[in-house]
Coordinates of N, CA and C in Angstrom, one line a residue:
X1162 N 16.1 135.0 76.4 CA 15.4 135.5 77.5 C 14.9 136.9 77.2
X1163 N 15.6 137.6 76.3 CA 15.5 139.2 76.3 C 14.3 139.1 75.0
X1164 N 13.8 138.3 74.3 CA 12.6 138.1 73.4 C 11.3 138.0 74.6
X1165 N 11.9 136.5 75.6 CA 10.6 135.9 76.4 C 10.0 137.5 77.1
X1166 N 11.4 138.3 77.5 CA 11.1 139.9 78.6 C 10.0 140.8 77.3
X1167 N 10.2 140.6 76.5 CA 9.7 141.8 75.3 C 8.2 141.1 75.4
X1168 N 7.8 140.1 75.1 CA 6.5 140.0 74.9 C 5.9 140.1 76.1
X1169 N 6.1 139.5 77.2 CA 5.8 139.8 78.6 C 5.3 141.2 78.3
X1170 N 6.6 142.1 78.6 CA 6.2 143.3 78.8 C 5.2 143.8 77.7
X1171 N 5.3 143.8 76.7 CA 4.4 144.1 75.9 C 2.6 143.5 75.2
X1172 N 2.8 142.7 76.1 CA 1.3 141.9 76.0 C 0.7 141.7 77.5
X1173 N 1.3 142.4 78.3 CA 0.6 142.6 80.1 C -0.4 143.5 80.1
X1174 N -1.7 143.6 80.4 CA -2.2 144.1 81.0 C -2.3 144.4 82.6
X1175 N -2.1 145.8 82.7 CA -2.4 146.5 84.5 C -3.4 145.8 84.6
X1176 N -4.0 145.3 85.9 CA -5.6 145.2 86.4 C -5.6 143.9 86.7
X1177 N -7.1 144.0 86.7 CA -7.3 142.3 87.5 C -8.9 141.9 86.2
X1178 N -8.8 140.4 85.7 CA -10.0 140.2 85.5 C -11.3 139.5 86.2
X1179 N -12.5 139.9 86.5 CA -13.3 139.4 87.2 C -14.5 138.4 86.7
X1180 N -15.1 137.2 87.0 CA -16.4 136.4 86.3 C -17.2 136.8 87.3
X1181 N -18.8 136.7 86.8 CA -19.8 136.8 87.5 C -20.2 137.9 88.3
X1182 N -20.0 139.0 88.2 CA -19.5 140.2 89.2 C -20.9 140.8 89.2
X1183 N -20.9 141.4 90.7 CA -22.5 142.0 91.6 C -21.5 142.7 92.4
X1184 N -22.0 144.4 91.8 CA -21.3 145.2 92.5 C -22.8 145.7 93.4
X1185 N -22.5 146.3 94.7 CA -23.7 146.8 95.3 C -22.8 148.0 96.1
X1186 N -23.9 149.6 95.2 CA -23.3 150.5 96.1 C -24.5 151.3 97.0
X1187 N -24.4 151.5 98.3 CA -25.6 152.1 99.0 C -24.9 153.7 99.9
X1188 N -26.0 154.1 99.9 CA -25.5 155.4 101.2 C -26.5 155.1 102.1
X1189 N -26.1 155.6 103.3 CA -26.7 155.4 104.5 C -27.5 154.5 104.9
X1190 N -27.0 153.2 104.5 CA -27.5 151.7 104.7 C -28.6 152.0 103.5
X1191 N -29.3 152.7 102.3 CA -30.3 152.1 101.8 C -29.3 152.2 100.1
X1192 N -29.6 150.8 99.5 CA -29.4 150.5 98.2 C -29.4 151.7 97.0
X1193 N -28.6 152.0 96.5 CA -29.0 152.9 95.2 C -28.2 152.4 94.3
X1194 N -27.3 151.1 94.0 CA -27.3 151.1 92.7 C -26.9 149.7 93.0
X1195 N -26.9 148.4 91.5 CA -26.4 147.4 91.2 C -26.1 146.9 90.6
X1196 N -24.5 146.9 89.8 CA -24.3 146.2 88.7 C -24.1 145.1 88.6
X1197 N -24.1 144.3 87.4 CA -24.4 142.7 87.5 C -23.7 142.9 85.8
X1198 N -22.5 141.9 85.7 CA -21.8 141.7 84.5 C -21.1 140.2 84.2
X1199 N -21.3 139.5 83.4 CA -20.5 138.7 83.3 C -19.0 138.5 83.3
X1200 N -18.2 139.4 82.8 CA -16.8 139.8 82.7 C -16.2 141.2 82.6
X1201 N -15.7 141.4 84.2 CA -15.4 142.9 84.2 C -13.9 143.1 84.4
X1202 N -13.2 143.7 84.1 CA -11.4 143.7 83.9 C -11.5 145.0 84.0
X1203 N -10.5 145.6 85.0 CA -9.7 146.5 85.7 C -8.9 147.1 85.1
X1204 N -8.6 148.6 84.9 CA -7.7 148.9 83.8 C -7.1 149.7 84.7
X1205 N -5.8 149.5 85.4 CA -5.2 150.8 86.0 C -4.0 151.7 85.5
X1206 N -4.4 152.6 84.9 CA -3.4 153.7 84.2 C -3.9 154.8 85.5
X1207 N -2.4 155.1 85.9 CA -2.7 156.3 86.5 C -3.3 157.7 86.2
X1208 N -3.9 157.6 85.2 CA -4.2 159.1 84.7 C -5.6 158.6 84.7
X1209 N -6.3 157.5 84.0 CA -8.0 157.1 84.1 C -7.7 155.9 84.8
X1210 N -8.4 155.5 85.7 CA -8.5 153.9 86.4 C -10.0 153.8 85.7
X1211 N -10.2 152.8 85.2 CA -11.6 152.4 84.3 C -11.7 151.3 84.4
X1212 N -12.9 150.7 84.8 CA -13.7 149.4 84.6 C -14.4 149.6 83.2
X1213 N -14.1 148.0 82.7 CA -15.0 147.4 81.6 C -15.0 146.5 81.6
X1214 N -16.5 146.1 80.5 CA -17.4 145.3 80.4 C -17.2 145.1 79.2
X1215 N -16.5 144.1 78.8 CA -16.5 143.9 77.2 C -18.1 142.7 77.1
X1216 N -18.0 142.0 78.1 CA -19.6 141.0 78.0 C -20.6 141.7 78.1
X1217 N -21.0 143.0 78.2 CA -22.1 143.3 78.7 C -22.0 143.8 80.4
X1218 N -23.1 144.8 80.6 CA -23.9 145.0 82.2 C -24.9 145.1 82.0
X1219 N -25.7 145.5 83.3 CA -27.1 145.5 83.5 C -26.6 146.3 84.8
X1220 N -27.5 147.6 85.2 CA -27.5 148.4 86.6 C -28.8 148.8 86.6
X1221 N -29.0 148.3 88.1 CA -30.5 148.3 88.3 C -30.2 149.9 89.6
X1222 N -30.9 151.1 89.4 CA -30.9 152.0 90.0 C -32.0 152.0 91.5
X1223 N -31.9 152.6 92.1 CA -32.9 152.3 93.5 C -32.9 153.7 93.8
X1224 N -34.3 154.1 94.3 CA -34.7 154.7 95.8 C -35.4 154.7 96.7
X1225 N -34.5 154.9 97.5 CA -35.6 154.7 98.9 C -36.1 153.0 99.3
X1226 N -36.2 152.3 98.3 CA -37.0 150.9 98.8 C -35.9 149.4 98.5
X1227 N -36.6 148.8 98.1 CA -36.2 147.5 97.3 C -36.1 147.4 96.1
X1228 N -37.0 148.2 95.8 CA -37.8 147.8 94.1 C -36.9 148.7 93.3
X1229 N -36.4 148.5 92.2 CA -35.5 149.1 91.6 C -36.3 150.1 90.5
X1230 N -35.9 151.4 90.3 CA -36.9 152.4 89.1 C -36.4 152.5 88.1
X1231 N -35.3 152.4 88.2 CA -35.2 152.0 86.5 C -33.8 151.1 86.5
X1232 N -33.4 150.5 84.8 CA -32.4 149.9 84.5 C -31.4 150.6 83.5
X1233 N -30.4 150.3 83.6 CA -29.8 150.4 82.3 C -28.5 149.0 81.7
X1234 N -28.5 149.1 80.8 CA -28.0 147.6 80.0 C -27.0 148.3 79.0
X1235 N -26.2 147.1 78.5 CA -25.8 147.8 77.2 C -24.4 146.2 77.3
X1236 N -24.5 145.9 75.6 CA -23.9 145.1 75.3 C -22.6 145.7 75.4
X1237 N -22.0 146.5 76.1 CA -20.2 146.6 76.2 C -19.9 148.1 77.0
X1238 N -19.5 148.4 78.0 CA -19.4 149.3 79.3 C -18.2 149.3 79.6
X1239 N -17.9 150.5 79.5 CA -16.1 151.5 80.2 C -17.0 152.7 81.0
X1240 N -16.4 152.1 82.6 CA -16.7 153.2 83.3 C -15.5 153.8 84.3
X1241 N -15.0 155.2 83.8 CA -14.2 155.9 84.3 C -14.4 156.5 85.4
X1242 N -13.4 156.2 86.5 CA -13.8 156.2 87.9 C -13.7 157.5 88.3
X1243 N -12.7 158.4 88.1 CA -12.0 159.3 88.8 C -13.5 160.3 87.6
X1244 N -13.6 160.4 86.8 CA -14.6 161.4 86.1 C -16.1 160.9 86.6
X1245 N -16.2 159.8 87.1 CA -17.5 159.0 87.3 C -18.6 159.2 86.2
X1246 N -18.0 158.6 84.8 CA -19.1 158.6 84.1 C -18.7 157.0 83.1
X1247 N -19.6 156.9 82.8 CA -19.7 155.7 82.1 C -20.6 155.5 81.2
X1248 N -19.7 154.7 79.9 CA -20.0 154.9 78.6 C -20.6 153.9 78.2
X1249 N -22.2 153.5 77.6 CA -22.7 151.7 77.4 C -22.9 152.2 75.5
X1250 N -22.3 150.8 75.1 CA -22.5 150.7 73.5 C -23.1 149.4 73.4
X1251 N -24.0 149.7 72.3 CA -24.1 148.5 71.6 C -25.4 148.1 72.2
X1252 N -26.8 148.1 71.3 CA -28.2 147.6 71.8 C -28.4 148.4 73.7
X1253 N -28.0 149.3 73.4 CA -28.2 150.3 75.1 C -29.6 150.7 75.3
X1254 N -29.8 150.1 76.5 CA -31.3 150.4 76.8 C -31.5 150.9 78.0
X1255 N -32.5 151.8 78.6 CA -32.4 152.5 79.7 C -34.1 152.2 79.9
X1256 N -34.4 151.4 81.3 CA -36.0 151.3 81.4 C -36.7 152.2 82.8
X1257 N -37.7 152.7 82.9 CA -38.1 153.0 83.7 C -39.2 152.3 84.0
X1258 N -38.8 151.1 85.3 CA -40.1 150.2 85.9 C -41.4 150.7 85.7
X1259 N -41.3 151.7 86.7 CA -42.7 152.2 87.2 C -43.5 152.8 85.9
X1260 N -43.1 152.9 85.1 CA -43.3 153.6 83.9 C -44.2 153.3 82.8
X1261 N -42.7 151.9 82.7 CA -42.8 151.4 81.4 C -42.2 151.9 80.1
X1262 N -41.5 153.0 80.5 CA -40.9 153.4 79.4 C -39.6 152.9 79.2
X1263 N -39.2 152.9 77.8 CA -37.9 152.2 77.2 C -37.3 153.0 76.5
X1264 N -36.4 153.2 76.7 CA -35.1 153.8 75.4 C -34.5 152.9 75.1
X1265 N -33.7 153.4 73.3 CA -33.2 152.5 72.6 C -32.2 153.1 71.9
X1266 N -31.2 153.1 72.5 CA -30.0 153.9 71.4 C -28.3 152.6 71.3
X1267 N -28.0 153.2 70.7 CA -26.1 152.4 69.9 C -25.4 152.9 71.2
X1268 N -25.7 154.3 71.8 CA -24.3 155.1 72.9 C -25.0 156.1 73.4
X1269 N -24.7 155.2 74.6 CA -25.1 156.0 75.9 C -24.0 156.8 77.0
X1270 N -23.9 157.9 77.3 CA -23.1 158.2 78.3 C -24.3 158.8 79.4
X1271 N -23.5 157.9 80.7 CA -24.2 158.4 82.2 C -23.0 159.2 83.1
X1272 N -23.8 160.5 83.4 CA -22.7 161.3 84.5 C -23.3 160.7 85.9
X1273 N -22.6 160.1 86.5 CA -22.8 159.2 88.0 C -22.7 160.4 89.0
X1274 N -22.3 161.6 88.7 CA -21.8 162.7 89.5 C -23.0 163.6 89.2
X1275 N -23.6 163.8 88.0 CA -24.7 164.9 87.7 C -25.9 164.1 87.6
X1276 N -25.9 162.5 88.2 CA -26.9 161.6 87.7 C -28.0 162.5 86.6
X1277 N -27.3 162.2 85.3 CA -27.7 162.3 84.1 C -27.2 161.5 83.0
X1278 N -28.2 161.0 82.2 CA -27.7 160.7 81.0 C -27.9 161.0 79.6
X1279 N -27.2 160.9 78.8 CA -27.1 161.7 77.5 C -26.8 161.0 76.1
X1280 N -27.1 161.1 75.3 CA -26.7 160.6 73.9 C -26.5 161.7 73.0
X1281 N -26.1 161.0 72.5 CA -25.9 162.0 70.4 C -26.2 161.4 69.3
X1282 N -26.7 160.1 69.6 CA -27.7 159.4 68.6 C -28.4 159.4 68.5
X1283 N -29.1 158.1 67.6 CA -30.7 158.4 67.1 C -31.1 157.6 68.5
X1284 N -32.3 157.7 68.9 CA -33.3 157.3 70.1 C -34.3 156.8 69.7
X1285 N -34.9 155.7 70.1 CA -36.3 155.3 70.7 C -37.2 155.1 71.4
X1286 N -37.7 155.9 71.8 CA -38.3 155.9 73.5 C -39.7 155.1 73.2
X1287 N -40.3 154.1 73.6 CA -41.1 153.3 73.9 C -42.1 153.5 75.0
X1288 N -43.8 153.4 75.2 CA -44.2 153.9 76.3 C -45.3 152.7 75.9
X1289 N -46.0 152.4 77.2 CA -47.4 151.7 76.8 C -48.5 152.0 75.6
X1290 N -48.2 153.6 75.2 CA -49.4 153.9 74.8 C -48.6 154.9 73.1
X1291 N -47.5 155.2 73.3 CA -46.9 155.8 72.4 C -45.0 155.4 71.6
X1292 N -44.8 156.1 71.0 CA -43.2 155.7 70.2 C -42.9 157.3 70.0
X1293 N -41.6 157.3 70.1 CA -40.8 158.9 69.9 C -39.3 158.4 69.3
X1294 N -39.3 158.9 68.3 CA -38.1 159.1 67.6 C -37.3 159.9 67.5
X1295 N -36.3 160.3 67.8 CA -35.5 161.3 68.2 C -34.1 161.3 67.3
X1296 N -33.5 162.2 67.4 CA -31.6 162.8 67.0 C -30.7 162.1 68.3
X1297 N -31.3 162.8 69.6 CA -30.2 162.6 70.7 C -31.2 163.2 71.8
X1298 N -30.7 163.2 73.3 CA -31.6 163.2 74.1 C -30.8 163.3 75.5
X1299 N -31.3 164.1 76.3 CA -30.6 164.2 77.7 C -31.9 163.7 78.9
X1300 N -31.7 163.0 79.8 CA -32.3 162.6 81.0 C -31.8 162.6 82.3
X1301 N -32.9 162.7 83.0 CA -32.1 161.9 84.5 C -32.1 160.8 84.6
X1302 N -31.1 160.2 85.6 CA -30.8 158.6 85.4 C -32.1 157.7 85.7
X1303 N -32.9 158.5 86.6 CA -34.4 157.2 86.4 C -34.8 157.2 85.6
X1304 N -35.2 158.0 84.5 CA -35.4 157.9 83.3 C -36.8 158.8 83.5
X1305 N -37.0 159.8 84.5 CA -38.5 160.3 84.9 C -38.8 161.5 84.0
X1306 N -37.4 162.4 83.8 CA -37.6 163.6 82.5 C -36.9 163.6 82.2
X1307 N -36.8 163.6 80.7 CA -36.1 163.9 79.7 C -36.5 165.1 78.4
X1308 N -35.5 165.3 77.9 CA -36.0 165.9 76.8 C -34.8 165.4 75.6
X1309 N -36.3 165.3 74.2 CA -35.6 164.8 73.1 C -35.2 165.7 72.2
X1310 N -34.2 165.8 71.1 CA -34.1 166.6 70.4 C -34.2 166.1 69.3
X1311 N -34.3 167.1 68.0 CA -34.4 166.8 66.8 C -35.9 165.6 66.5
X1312 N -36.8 165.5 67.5 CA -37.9 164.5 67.1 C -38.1 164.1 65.5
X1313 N -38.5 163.1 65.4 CA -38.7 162.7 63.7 C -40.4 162.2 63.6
X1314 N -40.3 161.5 65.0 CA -41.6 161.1 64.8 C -42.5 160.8 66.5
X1315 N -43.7 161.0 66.2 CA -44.3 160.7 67.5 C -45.6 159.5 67.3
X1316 N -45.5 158.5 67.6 CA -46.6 157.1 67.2 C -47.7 157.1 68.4
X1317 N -48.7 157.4 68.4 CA -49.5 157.0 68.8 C -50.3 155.1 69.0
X1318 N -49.9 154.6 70.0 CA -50.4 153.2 70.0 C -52.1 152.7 70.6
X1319 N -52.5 152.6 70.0 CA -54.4 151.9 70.5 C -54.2 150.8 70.6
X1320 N -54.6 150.0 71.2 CA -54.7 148.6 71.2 C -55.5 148.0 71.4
X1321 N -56.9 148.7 71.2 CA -58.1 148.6 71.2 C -58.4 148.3 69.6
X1322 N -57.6 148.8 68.7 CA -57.8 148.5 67.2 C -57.3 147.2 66.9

């Protein structure tokens, strides 16, 4: 019995795990944010309580309407509740609808509290009409201004050629 108690305790995970999950958070009845994940597991340590996404998320950001202004994605997401920021790896992309602009980085962190996001990698920003290659890069969560650092390169696109 005192083997069966050891692995028990030692192979338990705190938390709960979730399939299919559609989180929806709004203020004063209008939508601002929604995540959507295949498998999200609960981590409760009293010092960080953290959700992750070892499958993947997608959060579609809102204002004011229906229509969502930008996205953010990323093949694997830990988001620390009590600091409200959250960390996406892996093929991380951040779109702005109205835009059409795209980022493309390995690691993204979003402050949910300073609605900003930030990297320290290399970047891709994608536009209808141009390409920007960057070091690392801070934004706001719509993705409306940013600034890149360390640029490498700026592509001009015609599509008339």
């Amino acid at each position: 019995m005192e083997k069966v108690k050891q692995f028990i305790d030692n192979d338990t995970i705190s938390g709960l795990m979730a399939y299919g999950v559609v989180i929806e958070r709004s203020d004063s009845g209008m939508m601002v944010a929604k995540l959507m994940a295949p498998v999200m597991r609960t981590i409760d340590d009293p010092d960080s309580a953290m959700l992750e996404f070892p499958k993947g998320f997608v959060v579609y950001l809102y204002e004011g309407d229906t229509t969502p202004t930008s996205m953010i994605r990323g093949d694997y997401g830990v988001n620390y509740e009590k600091k409200e920021l959250m960390v996406a790896k892996h093929n991380v992309m951040v779109k702005n609808v109205r835009t059409e602009e795209l980022l493309e980085t390995e690691m993204l962190f979003w402050n949910q509290k300073n609605k900003t996001l930030y990297t320290g990698g290399l970047v891709k920003i994608s536009s209808p009409d141009k390409l920007i290659f960057g070091d690392s890069m801070t934004a706001n969560e719509n993705f409306t201004r940013r600034e890149i650092f360390g640029i490498r390169a700026t592509l001009e696109i015609n599509e008339d050629e």
